[in-house]
PDB file of C-alpha atoms in Angstrom:
ATOM      1  CA  MET A 311    -169.175 111.862  43.380  1.00 68.00           C
ATOM      2  CA  GLU A 312    -170.741 110.070  46.338  1.00 77.00           C
ATOM      3  CA  ALA A 313    -173.519 112.645  46.421  1.00 75.00           C
ATOM      4  CA  GLU A 314    -174.331 111.879  42.790  1.00 76.00           C
ATOM      5  CA  VAL A 315    -174.449 108.148  43.504  1.00 75.00           C
ATOM      6  CA  ASN A 316    -176.813 108.740  46.424  1.00 74.00           C
ATOM      7  CA  LYS A 317    -178.932 110.977  44.221  1.00 73.00           C
ATOM      8  CA  MET A 318    -179.157 108.237  41.572  1.00 74.00           C
ATOM      9  CA  LYS A 319    -180.204 105.674  44.202  1.00 74.00           C
ATOM     10  CA  LEU A 320    -182.928 108.034  45.407  1.00 70.00           C
ATOM     11  CA  ILE A 321    -184.118 108.587  41.845  1.00 69.00           C
ATOM     12  CA  LYS A 322    -184.365 104.829  41.255  1.00 73.00           C
ATOM     13  CA  LYS A 323    -186.500 104.451  44.353  1.00 76.00           C
ATOM     14  CA  ASN A 324    -188.826 107.353  43.602  1.00 78.00           C
ATOM     15  CA  PRO A 325    -190.243 107.872  40.079  1.00 77.00           C
ATOM     16  CA  VAL A 326    -191.499 111.344  41.041  1.00 81.00           C
ATOM     17  CA  THR A 327    -187.922 112.372  41.810  1.00 79.00           C
ATOM     18  CA  LEU A 328    -186.879 111.015  38.417  1.00 78.00           C
ATOM     19  CA  LEU A 329    -189.572 113.097  36.743  1.00 83.00           C
ATOM     20  CA  MET A 330    -188.534 116.224  38.648  1.00 85.00           C
ATOM     21  CA  GLU A 331    -184.876 115.678  37.710  1.00 82.00           C
ATOM     22  CA  SER A 332    -185.797 115.248  34.040  1.00 85.00           C
ATOM     23  CA  LEU A 333    -187.817 118.452  34.120  1.00 91.00           C
ATOM     24  CA  ALA A 334    -184.853 120.294  35.648  1.00 90.00           C
ATOM     25  CA  ILE A 335    -182.525 118.917  32.969  1.00 89.00           C
ATOM     26  CA  LYS A 336    -185.018 119.887  30.257  1.00 93.00           C
ATOM     27  CA  SER A 337    -185.191 123.412  31.648  1.00 94.00           C
ATOM     28  CA  GLN A 338    -181.391 123.691  31.664  1.00 94.00           C
ATOM     29  CA  TYR A 339    -181.256 122.438  28.075  1.00 94.00           C
ATOM     30  CA  GLN A 340    -183.877 124.958  26.965  1.00 95.00           C
ATOM     31  CA  THR A 341    -181.935 127.768  28.638  1.00 95.00           C
ATOM     32  CA  LEU A 342    -178.697 126.730  26.918  1.00 94.00           C
ATOM     33  CA  HIS A 343    -180.495 126.349  23.604  1.00 94.00           C
ATOM     34  CA  ALA A 344    -181.949 129.851  23.926  1.00 94.00           C
ATOM     35  CA  CYS A 345    -178.467 131.238  24.617  1.00 93.00           C
ATOM     36  CA  PHE A 346    -176.729 129.467  21.743  1.00 94.00           C
ATOM     37  CA  LYS A 347    -179.375 129.722  19.023  1.00 94.00           C
ATOM     38  CA  PRO A 348    -178.600 133.395  18.225  1.00 94.00           C
ATOM     39  CA  LEU A 349    -174.913 132.492  18.020  1.00 94.00           C
ATOM     40  CA  ALA A 350    -175.621 129.753  15.494  1.00 93.00           C
ATOM     41  CA  VAL A 351    -177.765 132.102  13.404  1.00 94.00           C
ATOM     42  CA  GLY A 352    -175.074 134.786  13.509  1.00 95.00           C
ATOM     43  CA  GLN A 353    -172.407 132.279  12.552  1.00 93.00           C
ATOM     44  CA  LYS A 354    -174.431 131.116   9.554  1.00 91.00           C
ATOM     45  CA  GLU A 355    -175.053 134.711   8.436  1.00 94.00           C
ATOM     46  CA  THR A 356    -171.352 135.536   8.786  1.00 94.00           C
ATOM     47  CA  LYS A 357    -170.374 132.450   6.806  1.00 88.00           C
ATOM     48  CA  SER A 358    -172.805 133.403   4.040  1.00 88.00           C
ATOM     49  CA  CYS A 359    -171.462 136.954   3.955  1.00 91.00           C
ATOM     50  CA  VAL A 360    -167.827 135.802   3.776  1.00 89.00           C
ATOM     51  CA  CYS A 361    -168.623 133.302   1.025  1.00 83.00           C
ATOM     52  CA  ALA A 362    -170.526 135.933  -0.964  1.00 87.00           C
ATOM     53  CA  THR A 363    -167.619 138.370  -0.627  1.00 90.00           C
ATOM     54  CA  VAL A 364    -165.097 135.763  -1.755  1.00 85.00           C
ATOM     55  CA  LEU A 365    -167.318 134.791  -4.680  1.00 84.00           C
ATOM     56  CA  LYS A 366    -167.689 138.436  -5.712  1.00 89.00           C
ATOM     57  CA  THR A 367    -163.929 138.985  -5.423  1.00 87.00           C
ATOM     58  CA  THR A 368    -163.259 135.875  -7.494  1.00 82.00           C
ATOM     59  CA  THR A 369    -165.676 137.081 -10.163  1.00 86.00           C
ATOM     60  CA  ILE A 370    -163.994 140.504 -10.281  1.00 89.00           C
ATOM     61  CA  ILE A 371    -160.566 138.882 -10.623  1.00 84.00           C
ATOM     62  CA  GLN A 372    -161.806 136.664 -13.450  1.00 83.00           C
ATOM     63  CA  GLU A 373    -163.290 139.672 -15.255  1.00 88.00           C
ATOM     64  CA  LEU A 374    -160.036 141.603 -14.878  1.00 87.00           C
ATOM     65  CA  GLN A 375    -158.102 138.637 -16.248  1.00 83.00           C
ATOM     66  CA  LYS A 376    -160.401 138.499 -19.283  1.00 85.00           C
ATOM     67  CA  GLN A 377    -160.106 142.241 -19.916  1.00 87.00           C
ATOM     68  CA  THR A 378    -156.315 142.240 -19.665  1.00 86.00           C
ATOM     69  CA  ASP A 379    -155.783 138.900 -21.415  1.00 82.00           C
ATOM     70  CA  LEU A 380    -153.667 137.927 -18.449  1.00 78.00           C
ATOM     71  CA  GLU A 381    -154.352 134.816 -16.469  1.00 72.00           C
ATOM     72  CA  LEU A 382    -152.324 133.853 -13.439  1.00 70.00           C
ATOM     73  CA  SER A 383    -152.332 130.198 -12.534  1.00 71.00           C
ATOM     74  CA  LEU A 384    -153.078 129.252  -8.963  1.00 68.00           C
ATOM     75  CA  TRP A 385    -150.550 127.557  -6.724  1.00 74.00           C
ATOM     76  CA  THR A 386    -151.322 124.119  -5.377  1.00 77.00           C
ATOM     77  CA  LYS A 387    -152.325 125.464  -1.971  1.00 77.00           C
ATOM     78  CA  GLU A 388    -154.589 128.088  -3.567  1.00 76.00           C
ATOM     79  CA  LYS A 389    -156.265 125.397  -5.682  1.00 74.00           C
ATOM     80  CA  THR A 390    -156.914 123.301  -2.578  1.00 82.00           C
ATOM     81  CA  VAL A 391    -158.419 126.247  -0.716  1.00 80.00           C
ATOM     82  CA  ALA A 392    -160.557 127.158  -3.741  1.00 77.00           C
ATOM     83  CA  GLU A 393    -161.959 123.617  -3.880  1.00 80.00           C
ATOM     84  CA  GLN A 394    -162.695 123.658  -0.149  1.00 81.00           C
ATOM     85  CA  LEU A 395    -164.464 126.987  -0.508  1.00 77.00           C
ATOM     86  CA  LYS A 396    -166.592 125.670  -3.372  1.00 75.00           C
ATOM     87  CA  SER A 397    -167.675 122.690  -1.286  1.00 79.00           C
ATOM     88  CA  HIS A 398    -168.567 124.950   1.672  1.00 72.00           C
ATOM     89  CA  MET A 399    -170.529 127.301  -0.568  1.00 69.00           C
ATOM     90  CA  SER A 400    -172.595 124.430  -1.926  1.00 67.00           C
ATOM     91  CA  GLU A 401    -173.682 123.654   1.655  1.00 63.00           C
ATOM     92  CA  LEU A 402    -175.342 127.068   2.041  1.00 56.00           C
TER      93      LEU A 402
END
């Protein structure tokens, strides 16, 4: 901790040191961003795929219910999850 305080005092005294520190921080940020960007893209693709699969499954179930003239009502928890899924799908 003391080393950090001394470093901050040095930075305040020398603007060039401040600039060098900001460039180092920027470089670290860019490295982290490059590492995590593919993860974010993959996560979005996975979410889209899961939502599409659930939507397709829901459509198939609805068609089967129409064909068999049998409709099963959802439980309260299922209704809640269905509403949450609809709101997430609208975000895509």
